[in-house]
CSV table of C-alpha atoms in Angstrom, one decimal:
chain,number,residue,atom,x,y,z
A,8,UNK,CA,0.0,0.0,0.0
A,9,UNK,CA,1.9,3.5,-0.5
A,10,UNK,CA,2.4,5.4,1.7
A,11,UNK,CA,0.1,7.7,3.9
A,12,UNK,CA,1.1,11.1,5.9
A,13,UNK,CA,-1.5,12.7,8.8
A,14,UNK,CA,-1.1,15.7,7.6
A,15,UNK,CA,0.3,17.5,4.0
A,16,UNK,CA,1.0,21.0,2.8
A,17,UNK,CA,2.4,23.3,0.2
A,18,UNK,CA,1.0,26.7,1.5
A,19,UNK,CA,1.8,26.5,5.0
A,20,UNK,CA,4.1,29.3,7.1
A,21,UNK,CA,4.9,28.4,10.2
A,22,UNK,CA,2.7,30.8,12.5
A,23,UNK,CA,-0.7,29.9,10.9
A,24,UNK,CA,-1.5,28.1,7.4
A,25,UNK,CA,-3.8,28.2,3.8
A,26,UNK,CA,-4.5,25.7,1.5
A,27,UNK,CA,-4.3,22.2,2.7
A,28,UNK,CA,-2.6,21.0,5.3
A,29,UNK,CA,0.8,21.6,6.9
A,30,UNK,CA,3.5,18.6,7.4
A,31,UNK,CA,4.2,16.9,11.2
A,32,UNK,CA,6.6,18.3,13.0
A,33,UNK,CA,4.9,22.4,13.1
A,34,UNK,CA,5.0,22.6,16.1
A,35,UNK,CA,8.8,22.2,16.9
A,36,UNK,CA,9.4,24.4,13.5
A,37,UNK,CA,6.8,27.1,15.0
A,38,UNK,CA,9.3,27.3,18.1
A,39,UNK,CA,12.3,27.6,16.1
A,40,UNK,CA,11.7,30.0,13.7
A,41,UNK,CA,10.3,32.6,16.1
A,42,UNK,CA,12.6,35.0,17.2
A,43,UNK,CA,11.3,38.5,17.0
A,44,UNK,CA,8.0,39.9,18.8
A,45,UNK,CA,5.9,40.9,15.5
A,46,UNK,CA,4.9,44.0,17.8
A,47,UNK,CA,7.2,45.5,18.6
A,48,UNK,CA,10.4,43.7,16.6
A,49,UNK,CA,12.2,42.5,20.4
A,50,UNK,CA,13.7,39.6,21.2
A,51,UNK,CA,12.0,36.6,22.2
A,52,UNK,CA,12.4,34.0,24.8
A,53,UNK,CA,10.6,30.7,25.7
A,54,UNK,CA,9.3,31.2,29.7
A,55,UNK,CA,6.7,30.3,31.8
A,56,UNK,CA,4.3,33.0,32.1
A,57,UNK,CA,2.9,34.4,35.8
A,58,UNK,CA,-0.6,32.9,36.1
A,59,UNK,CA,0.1,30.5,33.3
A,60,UNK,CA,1.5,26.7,33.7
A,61,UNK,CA,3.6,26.0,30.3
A,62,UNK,CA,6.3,28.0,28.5
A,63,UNK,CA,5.1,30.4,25.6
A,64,UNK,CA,7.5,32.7,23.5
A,65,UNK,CA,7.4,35.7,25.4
A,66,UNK,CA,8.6,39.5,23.9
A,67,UNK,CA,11.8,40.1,26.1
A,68,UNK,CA,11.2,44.0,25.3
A,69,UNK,CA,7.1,44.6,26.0
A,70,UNK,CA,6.0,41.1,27.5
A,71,UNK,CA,3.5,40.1,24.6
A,72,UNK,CA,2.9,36.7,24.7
A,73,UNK,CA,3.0,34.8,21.1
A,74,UNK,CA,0.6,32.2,22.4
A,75,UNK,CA,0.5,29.1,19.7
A,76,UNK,CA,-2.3,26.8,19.3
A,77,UNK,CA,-3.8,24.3,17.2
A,78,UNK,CA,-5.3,24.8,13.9
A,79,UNK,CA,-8.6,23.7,12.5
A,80,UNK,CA,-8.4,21.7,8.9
A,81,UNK,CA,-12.3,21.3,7.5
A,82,UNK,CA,-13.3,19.0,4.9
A,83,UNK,CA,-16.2,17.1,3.1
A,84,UNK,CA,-17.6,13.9,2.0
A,85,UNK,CA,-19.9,15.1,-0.6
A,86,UNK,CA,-22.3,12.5,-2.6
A,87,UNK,CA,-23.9,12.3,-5.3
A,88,UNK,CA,-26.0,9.3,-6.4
A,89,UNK,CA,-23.7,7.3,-3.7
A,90,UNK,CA,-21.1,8.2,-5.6
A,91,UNK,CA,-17.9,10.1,-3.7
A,92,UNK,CA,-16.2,13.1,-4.7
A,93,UNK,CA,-12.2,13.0,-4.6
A,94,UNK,CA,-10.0,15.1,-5.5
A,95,UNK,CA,-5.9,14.2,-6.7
A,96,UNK,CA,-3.9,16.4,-5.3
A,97,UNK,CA,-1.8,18.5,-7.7
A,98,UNK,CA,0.4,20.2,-5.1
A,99,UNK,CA,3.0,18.4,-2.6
A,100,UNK,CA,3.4,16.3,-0.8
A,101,UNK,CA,1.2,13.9,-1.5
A,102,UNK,CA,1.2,15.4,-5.6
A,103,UNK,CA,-1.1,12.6,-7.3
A,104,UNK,CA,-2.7,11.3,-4.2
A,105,UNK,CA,-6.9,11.3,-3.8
A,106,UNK,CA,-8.3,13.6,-1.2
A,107,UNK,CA,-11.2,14.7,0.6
A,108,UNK,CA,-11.8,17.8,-0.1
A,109,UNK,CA,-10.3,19.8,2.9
A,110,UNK,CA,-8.0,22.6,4.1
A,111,UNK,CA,-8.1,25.4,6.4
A,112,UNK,CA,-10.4,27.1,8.2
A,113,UNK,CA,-10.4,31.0,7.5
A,114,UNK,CA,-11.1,33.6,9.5
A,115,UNK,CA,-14.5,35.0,9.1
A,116,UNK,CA,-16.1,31.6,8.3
A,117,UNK,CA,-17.9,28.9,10.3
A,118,UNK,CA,-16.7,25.5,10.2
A,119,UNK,CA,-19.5,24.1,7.6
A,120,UNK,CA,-18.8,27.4,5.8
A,121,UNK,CA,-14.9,26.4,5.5
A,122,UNK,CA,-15.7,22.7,4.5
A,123,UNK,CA,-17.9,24.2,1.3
A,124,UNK,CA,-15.5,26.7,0.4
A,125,UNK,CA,-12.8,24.1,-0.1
A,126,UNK,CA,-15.0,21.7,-1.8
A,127,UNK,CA,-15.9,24.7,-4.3
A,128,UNK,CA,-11.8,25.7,-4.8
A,129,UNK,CA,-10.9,22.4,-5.0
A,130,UNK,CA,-13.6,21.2,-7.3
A,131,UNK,CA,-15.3,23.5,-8.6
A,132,UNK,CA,-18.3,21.7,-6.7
A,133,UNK,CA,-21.4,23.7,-4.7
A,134,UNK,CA,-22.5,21.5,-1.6
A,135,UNK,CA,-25.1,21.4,0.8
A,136,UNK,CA,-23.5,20.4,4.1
A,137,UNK,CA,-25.3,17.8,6.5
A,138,UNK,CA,-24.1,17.4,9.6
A,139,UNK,CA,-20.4,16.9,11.4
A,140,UNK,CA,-19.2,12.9,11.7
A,141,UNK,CA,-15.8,12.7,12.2
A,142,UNK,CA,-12.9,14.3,13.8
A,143,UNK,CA,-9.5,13.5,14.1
A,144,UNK,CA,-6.3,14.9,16.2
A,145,UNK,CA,-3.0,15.1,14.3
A,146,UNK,CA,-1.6,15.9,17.8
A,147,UNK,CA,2.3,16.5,16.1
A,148,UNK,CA,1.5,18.6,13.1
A,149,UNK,CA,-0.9,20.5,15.9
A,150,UNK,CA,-4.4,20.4,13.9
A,151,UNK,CA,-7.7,19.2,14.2
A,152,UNK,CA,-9.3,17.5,11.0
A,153,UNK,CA,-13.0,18.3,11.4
A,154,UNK,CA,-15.2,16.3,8.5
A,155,UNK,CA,-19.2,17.1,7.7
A,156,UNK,CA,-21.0,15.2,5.3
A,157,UNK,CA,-22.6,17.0,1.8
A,158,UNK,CA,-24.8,16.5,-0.8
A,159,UNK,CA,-23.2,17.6,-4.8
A,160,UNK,CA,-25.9,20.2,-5.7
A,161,UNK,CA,-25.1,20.2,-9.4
A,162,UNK,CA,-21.8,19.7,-11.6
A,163,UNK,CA,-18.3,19.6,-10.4
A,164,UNK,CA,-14.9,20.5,-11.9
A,165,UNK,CA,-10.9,20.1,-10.9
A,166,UNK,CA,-9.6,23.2,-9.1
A,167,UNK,CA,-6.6,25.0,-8.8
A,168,UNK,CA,-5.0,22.3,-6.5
A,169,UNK,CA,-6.3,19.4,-8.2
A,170,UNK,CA,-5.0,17.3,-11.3
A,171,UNK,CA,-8.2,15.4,-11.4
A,172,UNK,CA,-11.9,15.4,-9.4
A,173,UNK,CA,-14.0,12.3,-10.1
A,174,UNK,CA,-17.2,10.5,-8.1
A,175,UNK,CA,-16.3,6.5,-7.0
A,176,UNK,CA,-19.0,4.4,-5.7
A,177,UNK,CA,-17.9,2.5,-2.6
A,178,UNK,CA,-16.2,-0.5,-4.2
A,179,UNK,CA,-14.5,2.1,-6.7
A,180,UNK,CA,-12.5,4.0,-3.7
A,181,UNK,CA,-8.5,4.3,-4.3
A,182,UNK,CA,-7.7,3.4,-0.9
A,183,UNK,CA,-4.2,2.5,-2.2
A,184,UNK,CA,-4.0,5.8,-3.2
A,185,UNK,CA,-5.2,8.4,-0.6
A,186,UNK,CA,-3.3,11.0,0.7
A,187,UNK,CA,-3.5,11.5,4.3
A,188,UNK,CA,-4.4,9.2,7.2
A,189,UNK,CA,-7.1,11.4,8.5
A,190,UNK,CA,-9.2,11.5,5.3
A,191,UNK,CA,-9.1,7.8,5.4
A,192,UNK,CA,-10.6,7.7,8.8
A,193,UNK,CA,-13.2,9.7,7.8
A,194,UNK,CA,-13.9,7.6,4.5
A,195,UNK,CA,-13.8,4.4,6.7
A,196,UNK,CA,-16.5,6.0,9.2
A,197,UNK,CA,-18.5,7.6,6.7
A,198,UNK,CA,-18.9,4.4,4.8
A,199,UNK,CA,-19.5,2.6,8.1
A,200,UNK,CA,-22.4,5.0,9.2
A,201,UNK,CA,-24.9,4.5,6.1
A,202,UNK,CA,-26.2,8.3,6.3
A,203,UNK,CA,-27.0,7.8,9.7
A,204,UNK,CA,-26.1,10.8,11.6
A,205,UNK,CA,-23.8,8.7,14.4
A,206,UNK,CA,-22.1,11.8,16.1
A,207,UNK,CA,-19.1,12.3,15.8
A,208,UNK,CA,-16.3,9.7,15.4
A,209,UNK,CA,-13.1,10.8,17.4
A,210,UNK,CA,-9.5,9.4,15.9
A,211,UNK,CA,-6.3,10.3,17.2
A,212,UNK,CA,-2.9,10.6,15.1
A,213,UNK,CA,0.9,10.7,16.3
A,214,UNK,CA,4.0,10.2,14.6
A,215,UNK,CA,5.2,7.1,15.3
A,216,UNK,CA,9.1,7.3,17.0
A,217,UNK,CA,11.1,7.0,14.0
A,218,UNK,CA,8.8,7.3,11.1
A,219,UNK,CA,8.9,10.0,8.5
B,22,UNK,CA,-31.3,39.2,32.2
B,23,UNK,CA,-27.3,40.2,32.8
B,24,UNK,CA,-25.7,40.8,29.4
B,25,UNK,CA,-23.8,38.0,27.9
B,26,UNK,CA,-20.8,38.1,25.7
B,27,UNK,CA,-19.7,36.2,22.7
B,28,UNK,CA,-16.1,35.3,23.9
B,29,UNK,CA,-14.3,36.4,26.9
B,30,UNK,CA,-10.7,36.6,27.5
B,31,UNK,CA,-8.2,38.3,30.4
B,32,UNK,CA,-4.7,36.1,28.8
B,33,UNK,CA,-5.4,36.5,25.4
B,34,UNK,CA,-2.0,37.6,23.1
B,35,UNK,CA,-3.4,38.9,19.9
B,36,UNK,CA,-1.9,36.0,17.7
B,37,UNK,CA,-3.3,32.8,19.7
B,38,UNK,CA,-4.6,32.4,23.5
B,39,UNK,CA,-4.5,30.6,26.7
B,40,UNK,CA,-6.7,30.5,29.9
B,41,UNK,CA,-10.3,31.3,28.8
B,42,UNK,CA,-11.8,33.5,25.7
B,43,UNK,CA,-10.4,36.6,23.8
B,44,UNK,CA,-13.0,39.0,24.0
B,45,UNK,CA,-14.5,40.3,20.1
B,46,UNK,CA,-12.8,42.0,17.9
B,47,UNK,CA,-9.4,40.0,18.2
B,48,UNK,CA,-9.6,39.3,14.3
B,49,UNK,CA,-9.1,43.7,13.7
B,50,UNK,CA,-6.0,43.7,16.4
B,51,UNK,CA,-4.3,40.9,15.2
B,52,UNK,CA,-4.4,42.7,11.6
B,53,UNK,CA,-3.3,46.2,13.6
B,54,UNK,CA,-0.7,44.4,16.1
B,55,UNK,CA,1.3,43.0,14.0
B,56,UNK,CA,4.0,45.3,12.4
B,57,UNK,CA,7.2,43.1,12.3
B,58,UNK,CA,8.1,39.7,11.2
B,59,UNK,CA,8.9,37.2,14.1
B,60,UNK,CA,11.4,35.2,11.9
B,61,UNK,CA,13.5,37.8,10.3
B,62,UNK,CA,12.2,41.3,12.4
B,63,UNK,CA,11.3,42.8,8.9
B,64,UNK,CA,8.3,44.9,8.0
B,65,UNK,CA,5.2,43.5,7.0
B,66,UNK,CA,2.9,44.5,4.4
B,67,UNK,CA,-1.1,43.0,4.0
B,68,UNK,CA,-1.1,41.7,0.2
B,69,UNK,CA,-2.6,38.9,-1.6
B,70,UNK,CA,0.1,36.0,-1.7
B,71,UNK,CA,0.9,34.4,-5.6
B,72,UNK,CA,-1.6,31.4,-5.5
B,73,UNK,CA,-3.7,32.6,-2.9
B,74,UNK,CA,-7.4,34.6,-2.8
B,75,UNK,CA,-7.2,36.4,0.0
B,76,UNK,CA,-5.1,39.2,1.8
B,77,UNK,CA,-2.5,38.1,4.3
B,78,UNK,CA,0.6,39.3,6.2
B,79,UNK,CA,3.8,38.9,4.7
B,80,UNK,CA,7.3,40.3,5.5
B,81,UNK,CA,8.7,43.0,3.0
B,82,UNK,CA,12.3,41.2,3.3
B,83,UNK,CA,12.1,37.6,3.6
B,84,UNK,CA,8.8,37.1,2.2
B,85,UNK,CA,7.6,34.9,5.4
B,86,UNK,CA,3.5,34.8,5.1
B,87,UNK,CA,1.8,35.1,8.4
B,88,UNK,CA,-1.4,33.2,8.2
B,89,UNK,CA,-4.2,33.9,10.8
B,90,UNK,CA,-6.8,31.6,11.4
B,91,UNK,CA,-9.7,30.7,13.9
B,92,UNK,CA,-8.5,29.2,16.9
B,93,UNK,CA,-10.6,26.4,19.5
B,94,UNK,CA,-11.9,26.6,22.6
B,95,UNK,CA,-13.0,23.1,24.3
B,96,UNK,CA,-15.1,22.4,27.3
B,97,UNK,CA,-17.1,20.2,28.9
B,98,UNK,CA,-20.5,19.6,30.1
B,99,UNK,CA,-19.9,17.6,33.5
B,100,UNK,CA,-22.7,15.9,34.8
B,101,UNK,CA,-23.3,14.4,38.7
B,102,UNK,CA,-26.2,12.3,39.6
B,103,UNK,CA,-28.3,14.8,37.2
B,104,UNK,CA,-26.8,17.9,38.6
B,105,UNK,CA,-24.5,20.0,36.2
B,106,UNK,CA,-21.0,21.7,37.1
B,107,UNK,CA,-20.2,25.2,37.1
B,108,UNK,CA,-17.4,27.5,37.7
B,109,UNK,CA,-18.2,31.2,38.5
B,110,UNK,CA,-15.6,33.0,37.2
B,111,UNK,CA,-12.6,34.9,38.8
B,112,UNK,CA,-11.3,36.2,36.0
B,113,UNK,CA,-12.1,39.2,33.7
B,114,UNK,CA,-14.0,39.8,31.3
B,115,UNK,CA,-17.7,38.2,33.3
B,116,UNK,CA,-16.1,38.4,36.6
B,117,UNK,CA,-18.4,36.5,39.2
B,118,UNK,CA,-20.5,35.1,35.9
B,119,UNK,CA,-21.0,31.3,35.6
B,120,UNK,CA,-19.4,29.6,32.9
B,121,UNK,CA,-18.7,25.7,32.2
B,122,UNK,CA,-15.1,24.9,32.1
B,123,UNK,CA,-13.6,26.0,28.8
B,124,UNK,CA,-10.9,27.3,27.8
B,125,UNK,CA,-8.4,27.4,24.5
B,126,UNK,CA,-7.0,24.1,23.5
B,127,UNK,CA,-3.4,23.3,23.8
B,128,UNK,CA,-0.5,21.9,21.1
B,129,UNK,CA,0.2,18.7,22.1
B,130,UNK,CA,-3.6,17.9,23.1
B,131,UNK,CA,-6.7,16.1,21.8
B,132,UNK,CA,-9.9,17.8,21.4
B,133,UNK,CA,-11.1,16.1,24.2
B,134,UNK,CA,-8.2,16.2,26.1
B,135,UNK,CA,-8.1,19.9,26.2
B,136,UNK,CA,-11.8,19.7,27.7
B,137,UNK,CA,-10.7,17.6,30.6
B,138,UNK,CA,-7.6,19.9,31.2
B,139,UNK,CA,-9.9,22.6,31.3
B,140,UNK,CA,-12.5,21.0,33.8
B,141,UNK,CA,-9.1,20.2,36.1
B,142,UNK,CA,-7.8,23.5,36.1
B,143,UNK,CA,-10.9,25.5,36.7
B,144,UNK,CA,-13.3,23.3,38.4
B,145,UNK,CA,-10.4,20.8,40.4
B,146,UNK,CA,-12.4,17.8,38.3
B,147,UNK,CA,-11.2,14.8,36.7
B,148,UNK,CA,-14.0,13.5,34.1
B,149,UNK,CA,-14.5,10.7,31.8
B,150,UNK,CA,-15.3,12.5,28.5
B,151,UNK,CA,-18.6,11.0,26.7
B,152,UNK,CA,-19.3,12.4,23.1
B,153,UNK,CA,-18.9,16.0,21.2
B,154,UNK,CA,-22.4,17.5,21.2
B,155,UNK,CA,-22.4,21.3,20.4
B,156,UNK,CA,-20.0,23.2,17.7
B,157,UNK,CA,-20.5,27.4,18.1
B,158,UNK,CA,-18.8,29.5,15.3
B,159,UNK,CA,-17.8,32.7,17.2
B,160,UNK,CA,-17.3,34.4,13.9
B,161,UNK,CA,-15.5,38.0,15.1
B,162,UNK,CA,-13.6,36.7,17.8
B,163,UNK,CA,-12.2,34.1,14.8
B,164,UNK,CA,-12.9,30.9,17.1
B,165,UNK,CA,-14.9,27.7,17.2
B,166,UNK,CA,-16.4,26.6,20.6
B,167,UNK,CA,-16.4,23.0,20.7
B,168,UNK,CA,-18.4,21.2,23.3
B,169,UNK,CA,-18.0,17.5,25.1
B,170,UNK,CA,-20.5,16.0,27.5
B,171,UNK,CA,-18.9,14.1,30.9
B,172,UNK,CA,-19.0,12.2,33.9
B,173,UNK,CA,-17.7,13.8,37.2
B,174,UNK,CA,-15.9,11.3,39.1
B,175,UNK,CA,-15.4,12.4,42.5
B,176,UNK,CA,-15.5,15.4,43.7
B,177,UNK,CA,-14.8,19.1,42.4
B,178,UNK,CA,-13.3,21.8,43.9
B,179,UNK,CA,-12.6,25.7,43.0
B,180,UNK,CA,-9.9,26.2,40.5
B,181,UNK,CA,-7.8,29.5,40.1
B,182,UNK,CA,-9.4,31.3,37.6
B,183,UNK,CA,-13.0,30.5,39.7
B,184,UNK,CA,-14.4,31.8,42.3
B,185,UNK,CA,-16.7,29.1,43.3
B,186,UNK,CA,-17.8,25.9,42.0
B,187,UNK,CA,-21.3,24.2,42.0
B,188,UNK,CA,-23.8,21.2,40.6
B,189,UNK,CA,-26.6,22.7,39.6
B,190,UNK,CA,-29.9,20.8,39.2
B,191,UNK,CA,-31.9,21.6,35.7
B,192,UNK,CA,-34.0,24.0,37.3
B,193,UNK,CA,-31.1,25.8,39.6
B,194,UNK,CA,-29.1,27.2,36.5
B,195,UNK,CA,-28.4,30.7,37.0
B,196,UNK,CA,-29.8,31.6,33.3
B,197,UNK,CA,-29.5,34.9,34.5
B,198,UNK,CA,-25.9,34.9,35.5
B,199,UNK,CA,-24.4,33.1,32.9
B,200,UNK,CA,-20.9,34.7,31.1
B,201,UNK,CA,-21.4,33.5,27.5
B,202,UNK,CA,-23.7,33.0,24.3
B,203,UNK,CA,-22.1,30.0,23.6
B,204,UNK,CA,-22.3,28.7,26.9
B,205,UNK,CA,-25.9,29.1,26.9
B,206,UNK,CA,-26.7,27.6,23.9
B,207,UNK,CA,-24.6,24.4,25.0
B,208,UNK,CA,-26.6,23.9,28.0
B,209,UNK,CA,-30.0,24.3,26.3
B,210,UNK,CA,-28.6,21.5,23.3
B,211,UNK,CA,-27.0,19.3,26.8
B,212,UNK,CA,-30.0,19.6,28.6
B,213,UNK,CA,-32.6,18.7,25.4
B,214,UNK,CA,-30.6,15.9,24.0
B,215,UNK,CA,-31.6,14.1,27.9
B,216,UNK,CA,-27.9,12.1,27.4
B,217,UNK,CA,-29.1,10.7,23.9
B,218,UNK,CA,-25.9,11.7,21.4
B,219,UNK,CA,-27.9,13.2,18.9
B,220,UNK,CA,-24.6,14.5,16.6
B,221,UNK,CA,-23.5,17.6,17.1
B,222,UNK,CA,-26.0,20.7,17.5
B,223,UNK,CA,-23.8,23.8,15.3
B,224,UNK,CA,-24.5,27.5,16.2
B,225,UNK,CA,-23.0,31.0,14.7
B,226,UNK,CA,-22.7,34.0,16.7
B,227,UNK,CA,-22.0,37.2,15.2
B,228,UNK,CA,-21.9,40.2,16.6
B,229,UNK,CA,-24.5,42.6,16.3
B,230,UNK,CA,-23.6,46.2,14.4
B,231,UNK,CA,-23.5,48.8,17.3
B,232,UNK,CA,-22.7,46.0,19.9
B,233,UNK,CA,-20.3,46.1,22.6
């Protein structure tokens, strides 16, 4: 079976991210790479705060505290005649992998609002969402995968970040061929649930020691 | 009825959070804080990136882009023979208003996790997490408010950023006294759903023109 990662990206910086999904191992880059306060352009160093219980990168000139949390990654399983919309990835990694459509939330947008907006960039597809079913925790690239289900209201098309956007029926499904571990979850448990609304499934993802 | 507020915060940076809420508006003072590059201490500009549909920050000299996006909070609905816990708060904004725990989710955490951390730190409560039941899009204060019901197991006590802890039966909730819109609508969904996991119950607050 090739390979799978938890979690991809082209666009990412290391403060906050567009497009799909950044690789493990943000969270140690997010630490190294700060050294400035964006405020006020002091030096930074990684302390405990007073009141606070873990170290954050704190301005050695004002005190700002660059607080770093997790980042919210939205996606889809859209239908159409029980059919599945994929899209293969036309950016690294992953390049020539199937997706769910999915990447990151914006500001100014609700979750269901982000998962539509990705499905439309990345093919060209309107949505209706239905409801939220799965959610998984890539703990080491610091992100939450947050998946909805949706109906294919119309045509679809292959966006900028896509080579190629087709429906599969269930027994059609490149699982040999998907990107990322999460959307596989969320395939799996979509699959499982029948259009039953289930709540939500919870997965959780960490680098193995050693792996990739 | 006391006013309630979308999102509250007193340890809130301006580019991610700890403790409890960041109060509205943080989406306009992130955009009006941020003057420097934290990798190379550059100025930054606001421009569209190449490949990219929407205005960002990005440093004149090394090109660094600064992506902002919506950030989590996670709590939990903890439940003792019937009776609901409660933390009234110690901290600013809603001082002496009753919140359930919640605060902003950690690297390094689960969803879930982050809602049992919470229910520790401000209620003294270890809980087994049940199922994800309410999703709140606080739209200007660019977070999500994710919500997990629980099981107390033994007994509570009065955290540092509380100033009392209670269980409250269905018909002792202080409506009145409440700190937060999303609060309130997770206790209506929690107290409806009578322990059935009916999927997740999704909610958007905006805030209204002219508001505080």
């Amino acid at each position: 079976m090739a390979e799978l990662v938890d979690a991809p990206d082209s666009k990412s910086g290391f403060f906050g991210s567009a497009g799909s999904i950044p690789a493990p191992g943000t969270i140690l880059k997010m630490e190294e790479t700060m050294k400035y306060c964006s405020s006020c352009g002091g030096t930074i160093s990684r302390k405990i705060p007073k009141d606070d219980n873990r170290k954050r990168t704190i301005c050695d000139d004002c005190g700002l505290v660059h607080y770093q949390n997790p980042l919210i990654v939205v996606g889809c399983v859209a239908e159409s005649d029980s059919k599945i919309l994929l899209c293969k990835r036309s950016i690294e990694p992953r390049y020539g992998y199937w997706t769910i459509p999915a990447g990151f939330m914006e500001l100014g947008e609700t979750l269901a609002g982000g998962a539509a907006r990705e499905t439309l960039e990345e093919a060209c597809a309107n949505i209706e969402i239905g409801h939220q079913f799965a959610s998984v925790d890539v703990i080491d690239a610091g992100q939450v995968h947050i998946f909805f289900t949706g109906k294919l209201i119309g045509g679809y098309g292959v966006g900028e970040e896509s080579l190629d956007t087709q429906l599969f029926a269930e027994d059609e499904i490149p699982w040999d061929e998907l990107a990322f571990h999460s959307g596989r979850f969320a395939l799996k448990k979509y699959l499982e649930d029948r259009g039953q609304n289930n709540g939500v499934h919870f997965h959780e993802l960490r680098r193995q020691p050693g792996a990739d």
